[in-house]
Structures are given as structure tokens and as C-alpha cells.
mmCIF file of C-alpha atoms in Angstrom:
data_model
loop_
_atom_site.group_PDB
_atom_site.id
_atom_site.type_symbol
_atom_site.label_atom_id
_atom_site.label_comp_id
_atom_site.label_asym_id
_atom_site.label_seq_id
_atom_site.Cartn_x
_atom_site.Cartn_y
_atom_site.Cartn_z
ATOM 1 C CA MET A 1 4.555 -15.145 -6.475
ATOM 2 C CA ARG A 2 3.575 -11.446 -7.565
ATOM 3 C CA SER A 3 0.083 -9.811 -7.188
ATOM 4 C CA VAL A 4 0.938 -7.920 -10.487
ATOM 5 C CA PRO A 5 -0.512 -8.951 -13.784
ATOM 6 C CA THR A 6 0.855 -11.407 -15.963
ATOM 7 C CA THR A 7 1.586 -11.812 -19.488
ATOM 8 C CA SER A 8 3.597 -14.652 -21.292
ATOM 9 C CA LEU A 9 3.008 -12.878 -24.976
ATOM 10 C CA ASP A 10 5.786 -13.515 -27.387
ATOM 11 C CA LEU A 11 6.738 -9.542 -28.998
ATOM 12 C CA THR A 12 9.158 -12.068 -31.003
ATOM 13 C CA ALA A 13 5.947 -14.481 -32.331
ATOM 14 C CA PRO A 14 5.786 -14.675 -36.467
ATOM 15 C CA ALA A 15 1.691 -13.993 -35.495
ATOM 16 C CA VAL A 16 2.696 -11.517 -32.992
ATOM 17 C CA VAL A 17 5.441 -9.996 -35.827
ATOM 18 C CA ALA A 18 3.045 -9.991 -38.268
ATOM 19 C CA ASP A 19 -0.087 -8.103 -36.524
ATOM 20 C CA PRO A 20 0.435 -7.057 -33.114
ATOM 21 C CA TYR A 21 -2.546 -5.639 -32.854
ATOM 22 C CA PRO A 22 -5.920 -8.258 -32.153
ATOM 23 C CA HIS A 23 -2.476 -10.014 -29.782
ATOM 24 C CA PHE A 24 -2.274 -5.806 -27.662
ATOM 25 C CA ALA A 25 -6.569 -5.971 -27.593
ATOM 26 C CA ARG A 26 -6.927 -9.090 -25.548
ATOM 27 C CA GLU A 27 -3.365 -7.713 -23.346
ATOM 28 C CA ARG A 28 -5.234 -4.700 -23.180
ATOM 29 C CA GLU A 29 -9.088 -6.100 -21.891
ATOM 30 C CA GLN A 30 -7.326 -8.128 -19.224
ATOM 31 C CA HIS A 31 -4.604 -5.897 -17.995
ATOM 32 C CA ALA A 32 -3.399 -2.183 -18.388
ATOM 33 C CA VAL A 33 -0.020 -2.949 -17.185
ATOM 34 C CA ALA A 34 1.875 -6.712 -16.878
ATOM 35 C CA TRP A 35 4.859 -8.161 -15.175
ATOM 36 C CA HIS A 36 6.542 -9.904 -18.683
ATOM 37 C CA GLU A 37 8.888 -12.819 -16.748
ATOM 38 C CA PRO A 38 10.343 -13.530 -20.131
ATOM 39 C CA THR A 39 11.784 -10.465 -20.823
ATOM 40 C CA GLY A 40 11.665 -9.091 -16.779
ATOM 41 C CA ARG A 41 10.153 -6.007 -17.569
ATOM 42 C CA PHE A 42 6.894 -4.825 -17.166
ATOM 43 C CA LEU A 43 4.287 -4.121 -20.553
ATOM 44 C CA THR A 44 1.981 -1.026 -20.616
ATOM 45 C CA PHE A 45 -1.167 -2.245 -23.037
ATOM 46 C CA SER A 46 -3.810 0.569 -22.430
ATOM 47 C CA HIS A 47 -3.192 4.922 -23.520
ATOM 48 C CA ALA A 48 -3.435 5.594 -20.367
ATOM 49 C CA ALA A 49 -0.550 3.566 -19.156
ATOM 50 C CA VAL A 50 2.007 4.215 -21.955
ATOM 51 C CA SER A 51 1.393 7.997 -21.464
ATOM 52 C CA THR A 52 2.087 7.896 -17.642
ATOM 53 C CA VAL A 53 5.598 5.698 -18.788
ATOM 54 C CA GLN A 54 6.657 8.004 -21.032
ATOM 55 C CA ARG A 55 5.341 11.891 -18.395
ATOM 56 C CA ASP A 56 6.285 10.642 -15.557
ATOM 57 C CA ARG A 57 10.154 12.031 -15.010
ATOM 58 C CA ARG A 58 11.302 9.269 -12.543
ATOM 59 C CA LEU A 59 11.210 6.411 -15.398
ATOM 60 C CA GLY A 60 14.089 7.544 -17.225
ATOM 61 C CA ARG A 61 15.854 6.569 -20.350
ATOM 62 C CA LEU A 62 19.037 4.710 -18.442
ATOM 63 C CA TRP A 63 21.516 3.994 -21.096
ATOM 64 C CA GLN A 64 24.446 1.090 -20.465
ATOM 65 C CA ASP A 65 26.386 -0.090 -22.850
ATOM 66 C CA LYS A 66 26.638 -2.918 -24.275
ATOM 67 C CA GLN A 67 28.459 -6.094 -23.414
ATOM 68 C CA PRO A 68 31.257 -6.395 -24.129
ATOM 69 C CA ARG A 69 31.581 -3.007 -23.705
ATOM 70 C CA ASP A 70 35.401 -2.523 -26.081
ATOM 71 C CA GLN A 71 34.022 -4.726 -29.372
ATOM 72 C CA LEU A 72 30.532 -2.624 -29.263
ATOM 73 C CA GLU A 73 32.573 0.850 -28.339
ATOM 74 C CA PRO A 74 31.590 2.533 -31.748
ATOM 75 C CA PHE A 75 27.998 2.175 -31.096
ATOM 76 C CA ASN A 76 27.982 2.565 -27.594
ATOM 77 C CA LEU A 77 29.747 6.094 -28.298
ATOM 78 C CA LEU A 78 27.137 7.163 -30.501
ATOM 79 C CA HIS A 79 24.316 6.071 -27.810
ATOM 80 C CA ARG A 80 25.955 6.771 -25.316
ATOM 81 C CA ASN A 81 25.909 11.220 -25.882
ATOM 82 C CA GLN A 82 22.123 10.774 -27.957
ATOM 83 C CA MET A 83 19.618 13.441 -26.215
ATOM 84 C CA MET A 84 17.516 10.497 -26.268
ATOM 85 C CA GLU A 85 19.467 7.951 -24.382
ATOM 86 C CA ASN A 86 19.952 10.371 -21.164
ATOM 87 C CA GLU A 87 17.506 11.806 -18.599
ATOM 88 C CA PRO A 88 17.707 15.834 -17.728
ATOM 89 C CA PRO A 89 19.718 18.178 -16.916
ATOM 90 C CA GLU A 90 21.744 16.633 -19.639
ATOM 91 C CA HIS A 91 19.034 15.427 -21.538
ATOM 92 C CA THR A 92 18.266 19.021 -21.572
ATOM 93 C CA ARG A 93 22.234 20.360 -22.260
ATOM 94 C CA LEU A 94 22.623 18.017 -25.505
ATOM 95 C CA ARG A 95 18.797 18.542 -26.924
ATOM 96 C CA ARG A 96 18.827 22.320 -26.387
ATOM 97 C CA PRO A 97 21.393 23.111 -28.890
ATOM 98 C CA VAL A 98 20.009 20.832 -31.869
ATOM 99 C CA ALA A 99 16.445 21.952 -31.268
ATOM 100 C CA ARG A 100 18.257 25.849 -31.760
ATOM 101 C CA ALA A 101 19.276 24.525 -34.839
ATOM 102 C CA PHE A 102 15.954 22.931 -35.758
ATOM 103 C CA GLY A 103 14.428 26.761 -35.082
ATOM 104 C CA ARG A 104 17.061 28.297 -37.090
ATOM 105 C CA GLY A 105 14.283 27.740 -40.369
ATOM 106 C CA HIS A 106 15.367 24.687 -41.897
ATOM 107 C CA ILE A 107 12.688 22.512 -41.747
ATOM 108 C CA GLU A 108 10.650 25.288 -43.781
ATOM 109 C CA ARG A 109 12.827 26.221 -45.882
ATOM 110 C CA LEU A 110 13.155 22.675 -47.381
ATOM 111 C CA ARG A 111 9.305 22.277 -48.422
ATOM 112 C CA PRO A 112 10.132 23.295 -51.624
ATOM 113 C CA ARG A 113 12.951 21.068 -51.765
ATOM 114 C CA VAL A 114 10.753 18.007 -50.577
ATOM 115 C CA ARG A 115 8.234 18.920 -53.512
ATOM 116 C CA GLU A 116 11.481 18.314 -55.910
ATOM 117 C CA LEU A 117 12.508 15.778 -54.693
ATOM 118 C CA ALA A 118 9.022 14.137 -54.289
ATOM 119 C CA SER A 119 8.716 14.990 -58.156
ATOM 120 C CA ASP A 120 12.190 13.728 -59.945
ATOM 121 C CA LEU A 121 11.794 10.112 -57.701
ATOM 122 C CA LEU A 122 7.945 9.599 -58.813
ATOM 123 C CA ALA A 123 9.421 10.681 -62.833
ATOM 124 C CA GLU A 124 11.738 8.027 -62.947
ATOM 125 C CA VAL A 125 9.097 4.970 -61.545
ATOM 126 C CA ASP A 126 7.479 2.561 -64.346
ATOM 127 C CA PRO A 127 3.440 3.046 -63.986
ATOM 128 C CA ALA A 128 3.200 -0.684 -64.852
ATOM 129 C CA GLY A 129 5.254 -1.426 -61.417
ATOM 130 C CA PHE A 130 7.396 -0.256 -58.632
ATOM 131 C CA ASP A 131 8.483 -0.888 -55.601
ATOM 132 C CA VAL A 132 7.357 2.556 -53.369
ATOM 133 C CA ILE A 133 9.442 1.527 -50.883
ATOM 134 C CA ALA A 134 13.468 1.816 -52.794
ATOM 135 C CA ASP A 135 12.134 3.765 -55.387
ATOM 136 C CA TYR A 136 10.062 6.506 -53.412
ATOM 137 C CA ALA A 137 9.559 5.825 -49.487
ATOM 138 C CA GLU A 138 13.560 5.282 -48.874
ATOM 139 C CA PRO A 139 15.395 7.228 -50.638
ATOM 140 C CA LEU A 140 13.083 10.501 -50.026
ATOM 141 C CA PRO A 141 14.229 10.806 -45.975
ATOM 142 C CA VAL A 142 17.659 10.462 -46.616
ATOM 143 C CA LEU A 143 17.997 12.789 -49.325
ATOM 144 C CA VAL A 144 15.693 15.336 -47.126
ATOM 145 C CA ILE A 145 18.027 14.773 -44.301
ATOM 146 C CA ALA A 146 21.191 14.927 -46.088
ATOM 147 C CA ASP A 147 20.009 18.376 -46.916
ATOM 148 C CA LEU A 148 19.425 19.093 -43.722
ATOM 149 C CA LEU A 149 22.144 18.339 -42.260
ATOM 150 C CA GLY A 150 24.819 18.840 -44.986
ATOM 151 C CA VAL A 151 26.220 15.967 -46.365
ATOM 152 C CA PRO A 152 26.280 14.754 -49.957
ATOM 153 C CA ARG A 153 24.058 12.922 -51.459
ATOM 154 C CA SER A 154 27.172 10.798 -52.892
ATOM 155 C CA HIS A 155 27.247 9.273 -49.951
ATOM 156 C CA ALA A 156 23.268 9.140 -49.493
ATOM 157 C CA PRO A 157 23.481 4.986 -50.343
ATOM 158 C CA ASP A 158 25.562 5.047 -47.238
ATOM 159 C CA LEU A 159 23.913 6.458 -45.179
ATOM 160 C CA ARG A 160 20.656 4.384 -45.532
ATOM 161 C CA ASP A 161 22.407 1.362 -45.247
ATOM 162 C CA TRP A 162 24.385 2.556 -41.692
ATOM 163 C CA SER A 163 20.984 3.352 -40.279
ATOM 164 C CA GLN A 164 19.405 0.180 -41.492
ATOM 165 C CA ALA A 165 22.103 -1.891 -40.122
ATOM 166 C CA ILE A 166 22.222 0.409 -36.347
ATOM 167 C CA VAL A 167 18.874 0.296 -35.464
ATOM 168 C CA HIS A 168 18.629 -3.566 -36.045
ATOM 169 C CA MET A 169 20.450 -3.551 -33.329
ATOM 170 C CA TYR A 170 17.093 -2.669 -31.138
ATOM 171 C CA GLU A 171 15.653 -5.850 -32.111
ATOM 172 C CA SER A 172 15.256 -8.472 -29.021
ATOM 173 C CA SER A 173 18.735 -11.033 -29.147
ATOM 174 C CA PRO A 174 20.225 -9.947 -31.999
ATOM 175 C CA SER A 175 22.781 -12.109 -34.214
ATOM 176 C CA SER A 176 26.214 -12.037 -34.004
ATOM 177 C CA ALA A 177 26.005 -10.904 -37.617
ATOM 178 C CA VAL A 178 24.075 -7.851 -36.944
ATOM 179 C CA VAL A 179 25.758 -6.507 -34.286
ATOM 180 C CA GLU A 180 28.872 -7.035 -36.908
ATOM 181 C CA ALA A 181 27.815 -5.172 -38.893
ATOM 182 C CA ALA A 182 25.878 -2.514 -36.296
ATOM 183 C CA VAL A 183 29.783 -1.825 -34.946
ATOM 184 C CA SER A 184 30.773 -2.013 -38.446
ATOM 185 C CA ALA A 185 28.147 1.147 -39.387
ATOM 186 C CA ALA A 186 28.409 2.982 -36.498
ATOM 187 C CA THR A 187 32.290 3.423 -37.015
ATOM 188 C CA ASP A 188 31.836 4.097 -40.959
ATOM 189 C CA PHE A 189 29.273 6.726 -40.192
ATOM 190 C CA SER A 190 30.625 8.843 -37.334
ATOM 191 C CA GLY A 191 33.758 9.211 -39.638
ATOM 192 C CA LEU A 192 31.674 10.656 -41.773
ATOM 193 C CA VAL A 193 30.716 13.455 -40.157
ATOM 194 C CA ARG A 194 33.902 14.062 -38.502
ATOM 195 C CA GLU A 195 35.277 14.329 -41.097
ATOM 196 C CA LEU A 196 32.184 17.154 -42.171
ATOM 197 C CA ALA A 197 32.598 18.498 -38.821
ATOM 198 C CA THR A 198 36.036 19.450 -39.282
ATOM 199 C CA ASP A 199 34.763 20.635 -42.431
ATOM 200 C CA ARG A 200 32.540 23.156 -40.639
ATOM 201 C CA ARG A 201 34.306 24.290 -38.376
ATOM 202 C CA ARG A 202 36.993 25.748 -41.021
ATOM 203 C CA ALA A 203 34.016 27.363 -43.345
ATOM 204 C CA PRO A 204 30.927 26.858 -41.869
ATOM 205 C CA ALA A 205 27.823 26.408 -44.581
ATOM 206 C CA ASP A 206 24.080 26.897 -43.954
ATOM 207 C CA ASP A 207 23.099 23.501 -42.836
ATOM 208 C CA LEU A 208 22.811 21.957 -39.537
ATOM 209 C CA ILE A 209 26.067 20.323 -38.990
ATOM 210 C CA SER A 210 27.818 23.511 -39.306
ATOM 211 C CA ASP A 211 25.267 24.821 -36.646
ATOM 212 C CA LEU A 212 26.149 22.232 -33.894
ATOM 213 C CA VAL A 213 29.613 22.317 -34.748
ATOM 214 C CA ALA A 214 29.388 26.485 -32.703
ATOM 215 C CA THR A 215 27.145 25.108 -30.340
ATOM 216 C CA GLU A 216 28.953 23.998 -26.629
ATOM 217 C CA LEU A 217 28.452 20.687 -27.853
ATOM 218 C CA THR A 218 31.302 18.135 -27.352
ATOM 219 C CA GLU A 219 32.473 16.601 -30.994
ATOM 220 C CA ASP A 220 31.302 12.741 -29.572
ATOM 221 C CA GLU A 221 28.114 14.764 -28.913
ATOM 222 C CA VAL A 222 28.114 16.520 -32.188
ATOM 223 C CA VAL A 223 28.098 12.928 -33.983
ATOM 224 C CA ALA A 224 25.483 11.231 -31.887
ATOM 225 C CA ALA A 225 22.899 14.283 -33.064
ATOM 226 C CA VAL A 226 24.163 13.787 -36.566
ATOM 227 C CA VAL A 227 23.669 10.155 -36.419
ATOM 228 C CA LEU A 228 19.852 10.281 -34.014
ATOM 229 C CA LEU A 229 19.149 13.459 -36.099
ATOM 230 C CA LEU A 230 19.772 10.300 -39.528
ATOM 231 C CA ASN A 231 18.342 6.983 -37.992
ATOM 232 C CA ALA A 232 15.463 8.844 -35.997
ATOM 233 C CA GLY A 233 14.781 10.544 -39.181
ATOM 234 C CA HIS A 234 14.914 8.227 -41.830
ATOM 235 C CA GLU A 235 13.429 4.931 -40.264
ATOM 236 C CA ALA A 236 10.422 6.767 -39.163
ATOM 237 C CA SER A 237 9.819 8.415 -42.038
ATOM 238 C CA VAL A 238 10.336 5.511 -44.934
ATOM 239 C CA ASN A 239 8.163 3.085 -41.890
ATOM 240 C CA VAL A 240 5.252 5.355 -41.583
ATOM 241 C CA PHE A 241 4.589 6.140 -45.447
ATOM 242 C CA GLY A 242 4.690 2.255 -45.986
ATOM 243 C CA ASN A 243 2.378 1.306 -43.329
ATOM 244 C CA GLY A 244 0.259 3.261 -43.470
ATOM 245 C CA LEU A 245 -0.051 3.703 -47.336
ATOM 246 C CA VAL A 246 -0.308 -0.517 -47.317
ATOM 247 C CA ALA A 247 -2.483 0.065 -44.903
ATOM 248 C CA MET A 248 -4.946 2.505 -47.262
ATOM 249 C CA LEU A 249 -4.563 0.111 -50.056
ATOM 250 C CA ARG A 250 -5.858 -2.613 -48.818
ATOM 251 C CA ARG A 251 -8.839 -1.461 -47.789
ATOM 252 C CA GLY A 252 -9.099 1.197 -50.921
ATOM 253 C CA LEU A 253 -8.777 4.060 -49.932
ATOM 254 C CA ARG A 254 -6.966 7.668 -50.627
ATOM 255 C CA PRO A 255 -5.566 10.511 -48.787
ATOM 256 C CA GLY A 256 -8.868 12.787 -48.357
ATOM 257 C CA THR A 257 -9.139 16.982 -48.937
ATOM 258 C CA ASP A 258 -7.504 17.000 -45.416
ATOM 259 C CA VAL A 259 -3.453 15.556 -46.323
ATOM 260 C CA ALA A 260 -2.008 16.014 -43.269
ATOM 261 C CA ALA A 261 -4.881 14.366 -41.210
ATOM 262 C CA CYS A 262 -4.302 11.201 -43.415
ATOM 263 C CA VAL A 263 -0.928 11.649 -41.810
ATOM 264 C CA GLU A 264 -2.127 11.232 -38.535
ATOM 265 C CA GLU A 265 -3.919 8.130 -38.977
ATOM 266 C CA MET A 266 -0.529 6.948 -40.705
ATOM 267 C CA LEU A 267 0.964 7.847 -37.781
ATOM 268 C CA ARG A 268 -1.416 5.954 -35.628
ATOM 269 C CA PHE A 269 -3.199 3.378 -37.225
ATOM 270 C CA ASP A 270 0.542 1.322 -37.605
ATOM 271 C CA SER A 271 3.024 2.371 -35.743
ATOM 272 C CA ALA A 272 6.496 2.902 -37.210
ATOM 273 C CA LEU A 273 7.846 2.349 -33.384
ATOM 274 C CA GLN A 274 6.259 -0.480 -30.992
ATOM 275 C CA LEU A 275 8.995 -0.142 -27.888
ATOM 276 C CA PHE A 276 10.094 2.353 -26.201
ATOM 277 C CA GLU A 277 11.766 1.298 -22.686
ATOM 278 C CA ARG A 278 12.154 3.647 -19.295
ATOM 279 C CA THR A 279 14.176 2.152 -15.638
ATOM 280 C CA ALA A 280 12.535 3.688 -11.975
ATOM 281 C CA THR A 281 14.489 5.353 -10.592
ATOM 282 C CA GLU A 282 12.385 5.059 -7.224
ATOM 283 C CA PRO A 283 9.355 3.025 -6.528
ATOM 284 C CA VAL A 284 6.163 4.195 -9.281
ATOM 285 C CA GLU A 285 2.784 3.428 -10.008
ATOM 286 C CA VAL A 286 1.036 2.888 -13.504
ATOM 287 C CA ALA A 287 -2.138 1.712 -13.292
ATOM 288 C CA GLY A 288 -2.383 0.467 -10.258
ATOM 289 C CA VAL A 289 0.713 -1.249 -10.617
ATOM 290 C CA VAL A 290 4.342 -0.228 -8.466
ATOM 291 C CA VAL A 291 7.385 -0.333 -10.458
ATOM 292 C CA GLU A 292 10.516 -0.595 -7.810
ATOM 293 C CA GLU A 293 13.561 1.314 -8.629
ATOM 294 C CA GLY A 294 15.649 -0.611 -11.487
ATOM 295 C CA GLN A 295 12.653 -2.479 -12.743
ATOM 296 C CA ARG A 296 12.082 -1.525 -16.236
ATOM 297 C CA ILE A 297 8.557 -1.187 -18.286
ATOM 298 C CA ALA A 298 8.460 -0.787 -22.162
ATOM 299 C CA ALA A 299 5.086 0.763 -23.497
ATOM 300 C CA LEU A 300 4.142 -0.257 -25.923
ATOM 301 C CA LEU A 301 3.176 2.715 -28.293
ATOM 302 C CA GLY A 302 1.123 0.512 -30.741
ATOM 303 C CA ALA A 303 -0.871 -0.761 -28.385
ATOM 304 C CA ALA A 304 -1.734 2.720 -26.962
ATOM 305 C CA ASN A 305 -3.175 4.420 -30.477
ATOM 306 C CA ARG A 306 -5.776 1.158 -30.539
ATOM 307 C CA ASP A 307 -6.976 1.538 -27.068
ATOM 308 C CA PRO A 308 -10.632 1.894 -27.973
ATOM 309 C CA ALA A 309 -11.505 4.354 -24.364
ATOM 310 C CA VAL A 310 -9.352 6.563 -26.466
ATOM 311 C CA PHE A 311 -10.202 6.354 -30.251
ATOM 312 C CA GLU A 312 -13.623 5.641 -31.755
ATOM 313 C CA ARG A 313 -13.565 2.604 -33.441
ATOM 314 C CA PRO A 314 -9.402 2.225 -33.785
ATOM 315 C CA ASP A 315 -9.476 -0.877 -36.051
ATOM 316 C CA ASP A 316 -10.536 1.425 -38.713
ATOM 317 C CA PHE A 317 -8.555 3.092 -41.215
ATOM 318 C CA ASP A 318 -10.525 7.010 -41.097
ATOM 319 C CA VAL A 319 -8.332 9.073 -43.328
ATOM 320 C CA ALA A 320 -10.214 12.387 -41.872
ATOM 321 C CA ARG A 321 -9.909 11.498 -38.147
ATOM 322 C CA GLU A 322 -10.833 14.717 -35.805
ATOM 323 C CA VAL A 323 -9.890 13.540 -33.298
ATOM 324 C CA ASN A 324 -6.458 11.461 -33.197
ATOM 325 C CA PRO A 325 -4.080 11.697 -29.649
ATOM 326 C CA HIS A 326 -2.221 9.429 -30.460
ATOM 327 C CA LEU A 327 1.525 8.566 -28.956
ATOM 328 C CA ALA A 328 3.775 7.554 -31.885
ATOM 329 C CA PHE A 329 6.286 11.269 -31.211
ATOM 330 C CA GLY A 330 5.616 10.606 -27.793
ATOM 331 C CA VAL A 331 4.651 12.968 -24.890
ATOM 332 C CA GLY A 332 6.950 14.888 -22.278
ATOM 333 C CA VAL A 333 10.762 15.187 -22.674
ATOM 334 C CA HIS A 334 11.148 12.753 -25.391
ATOM 335 C CA PHE A 335 8.439 14.368 -27.460
ATOM 336 C CA CYS A 336 10.471 13.731 -31.185
ATOM 337 C CA LEU A 337 12.279 16.385 -31.319
ATOM 338 C CA GLY A 338 11.793 15.715 -35.906
ATOM 339 C CA ALA A 339 8.436 14.920 -35.204
ATOM 340 C CA PRO A 340 8.034 18.914 -37.839
ATOM 341 C CA LEU A 341 10.012 17.583 -40.566
ATOM 342 C CA ALA A 342 8.482 14.231 -40.568
ATOM 343 C CA ARG A 343 5.537 15.171 -40.262
ATOM 344 C CA MET A 344 6.224 18.067 -42.985
ATOM 345 C CA GLU A 345 7.821 15.794 -44.992
ATOM 346 C CA LEU A 346 5.182 12.500 -45.010
ATOM 347 C CA ALA A 347 2.367 15.393 -45.874
ATOM 348 C CA GLU A 348 4.526 16.433 -48.860
ATOM 349 C CA SER A 349 5.234 13.232 -50.090
ATOM 350 C CA VAL A 350 2.006 11.473 -49.650
ATOM 351 C CA ALA A 351 0.019 14.290 -51.165
ATOM 352 C CA ALA A 352 2.642 14.388 -54.639
ATOM 353 C CA LEU A 353 2.430 9.801 -54.910
ATOM 354 C CA TRP A 354 -1.340 10.456 -54.932
ATOM 355 C CA GLU A 355 -2.026 13.521 -57.193
ATOM 356 C CA ARG A 356 0.253 11.957 -59.817
ATOM 357 C CA PHE A 357 -0.635 8.194 -59.028
ATOM 358 C CA PRO A 358 -4.505 8.038 -57.905
ATOM 359 C CA GLY A 359 -5.057 4.675 -59.372
ATOM 360 C CA LEU A 360 -2.616 3.652 -57.163
ATOM 361 C CA GLU A 361 -2.481 -0.076 -56.420
ATOM 362 C CA LEU A 362 -1.008 -3.023 -54.577
ATOM 363 C CA ALA A 363 1.394 -5.025 -57.388
ATOM 364 C CA GLY A 364 1.310 -8.235 -55.282
ATOM 365 C CA GLU A 365 1.675 -9.067 -51.232
ATOM 366 C CA PRO A 366 3.835 -6.399 -49.588
ATOM 367 C CA GLU A 367 7.102 -7.684 -47.774
ATOM 368 C CA SER A 368 7.270 -6.950 -44.125
ATOM 369 C CA ARG A 369 10.809 -6.691 -42.718
ATOM 370 C CA GLY A 370 10.016 -9.110 -39.757
ATOM 371 C CA THR A 371 10.665 -7.229 -36.881
ATOM 372 C CA PHE A 372 8.963 -5.797 -33.876
ATOM 373 C CA VAL A 373 10.511 -3.303 -32.472
ATOM 374 C CA LEU A 374 10.513 -0.940 -35.619
ATOM 375 C CA ARG A 375 7.409 -2.071 -38.011
ATOM 376 C CA GLY A 376 7.435 -1.500 -41.619
ATOM 377 C CA HIS A 377 7.771 -3.433 -45.151
ATOM 378 C CA ARG A 378 11.400 -4.492 -46.562
ATOM 379 C CA SER A 379 9.753 -3.852 -50.234
ATOM 380 C CA VAL A 380 5.978 -2.770 -51.345
ATOM 381 C CA PRO A 381 4.962 -3.684 -54.912
ATOM 382 C CA VAL A 382 2.806 -0.958 -56.141
ATOM 383 C CA ARG A 383 1.748 -0.559 -59.795
ATOM 384 C CA VAL A 384 -0.612 2.707 -61.540
ATOM 385 C CA GLY A 385 -4.540 0.838 -62.092
#
């Protein structure tokens, strides 16, 4: 018998998917780390334990191809060559060229474009009633990341569909239909990026794909980097926006004078990414529990971001929270490369929405995506009261 704490928490149970935070709180009161037999890994519930999992280099992100390998090769290819699925020195080699490209002023150059897109999208909605996800939160980041990468705007609907199909594979036990859709999306998305990469080698433009094809990255690695940037940038922005907006509207809140502080609270309060897994490359102690070599441990980011040992009144949404060391973007070598873009994009889109519609309110019950790992809403009906 194991001499470590155990938990039977079902992360796929409807009640947990609907609102995981009371469940996390009950677990945290009993243990910071616990063995989860159903998935054969440890789960972490405290801010300190989650931070350790993210920072300790002995806990690595080790990619293993999904099976059957031949059928899933298009999906595997994108992840095998992705910085997020590798550890140093390979992670460093894959991340450095992308970080350099990001550092060339692309993000700040996009700020006026974000404001323009936000204004245009809001001008098209009906104040009497619209879906803030479909009409605003979803198209905005796709158009922004398309501009950043250099993907024609005509492909924006494809990018949204491909992204959603691929990220559905990150949930527990994806169905055969989900697998088939992810493989198809990975194939089509890769094909488009390869075409664009070939064009940029012949005729460079002022975009991220041009920057990346001029680096030491292979074509497969360029494709993987572009897909990661689109998926991570799009999914995170949409879900953070939707989750945070619903939390505010349910409580009758609106952003204060410091919109950036409100964005940080949106990131903390209802985390878009709930789970990130690592594997021990040697025995590691986390919150008094030894994770043996080869064992997996999952950082539950949403649990960490509601830890009362770190956050005062953790279950309150405070639009002006001053002390907010949330872990939504991660820490350590895997800290989200797109965090500056996401923060800028969210601050501009949140400010634009409330400036135009200060009387915004829910017009019906939001529809959840019904997923745990990537938490968000499929639809949020709103109106101007």
C-alpha cells in the first residue's frame, strides 16, 4: 500500500467540470499532493506544489507519440517538434528563434491593429443581444495572430476550426471522432503553413513566418512553432476573456481604472488552462511526497490560483487585486512565450468592450464547452441594459 495521500477526484465528472474550485478546496485542505489512481499520476492542489512542479528541472515535459502512431503522425509531428513538449537543451534551441522574432517589436506594432479590430467587431454587433464569444472574443485573437504570423485573413475561419479540433485532443480519453478531426486539422494546418513558408523564403515579408524561416529551424519545426503560437494564443485569449467576463457579469462588476489589473484577475480567477503534466526524470520531492523516476505529476493551475495561503479572499473576483502572483502563464523554462501578446490583447479588448457598452449584462445562461483541461465557454449571450 502506498504511504502517500490519495485522491479519487473525477476530473471529468459534470459537477467538477462545471465548477472545479470547491472540489479543489476540499482536496487542498487534506493534502497538497495526492496520488490519483484512475490516471496513474500525482495531482497537485497548492500554489507551492504547482510552482515546484513548474520550476523543478527534474520534472520534464517528455513527449510520447500518440498511438496508433501511423494514423496520428500529422498530430504527433506538430507536437514532437514543439518547444512546449521538449526540455533543454532541445527546448532552448526551439524556443530561442521564436523569442527573438517576438522581440522584434511585432507585439507592440499590433496594438493599434487590436484596437481597430475590436472597434470594427463591436460596431457590427446588435446591442439588443449578441454572443460575445462568437461575435467578438473568438474572431479578435484569430485575426490578431493571423496578422502577426502573416496568414491571409481569408483563412481566419479555418484557423479557428483547426485550433479547436487540435486542442480537443488534450482532454481525457478523446473519442474516435475527436481523434479523426484532430488528424485532419493537423494535416490541413501544416499544409497551409508549409505553403506560406515556401512563399516567405522566396519573398520575405514583415511577419513572424518570414522571421522564422530565416532561422536555423527546420521546416517541420517552423510548422510546429506556428501551430503552437496560433493554438496557444487563440485558445488562451478566448477562454480567459469568456471566463473572466462571465465571472464579472454574474457579480455585477466591471473593470476599474486599471484594466491591466482586471486582466490579471481574469487570468487568475477562472484559469483557461487547468492542467499541465510533467514526468520525473529522477526522484523528486514535492510537498513532502516523493515522485519516482518515470512517474507523472499534474500541476492543477486553477487549484493553485485559488490557494488561500497566497491569495486573500481567493474566491472573490477583485478587479483591482494588487497582490496577484497567479500561475496562469506558468513559471520557469516553460513560461508562456505569448504572455505579453495575450496581456496586451486582453487589455485592449476588455477596455474597448466596456467603453462601448458600459451597461453590458448577461442575456441568458452561458454555454460551457464542457471540457476540463481547457476551460471555457462556447457561447455567452449578452445585451446592453
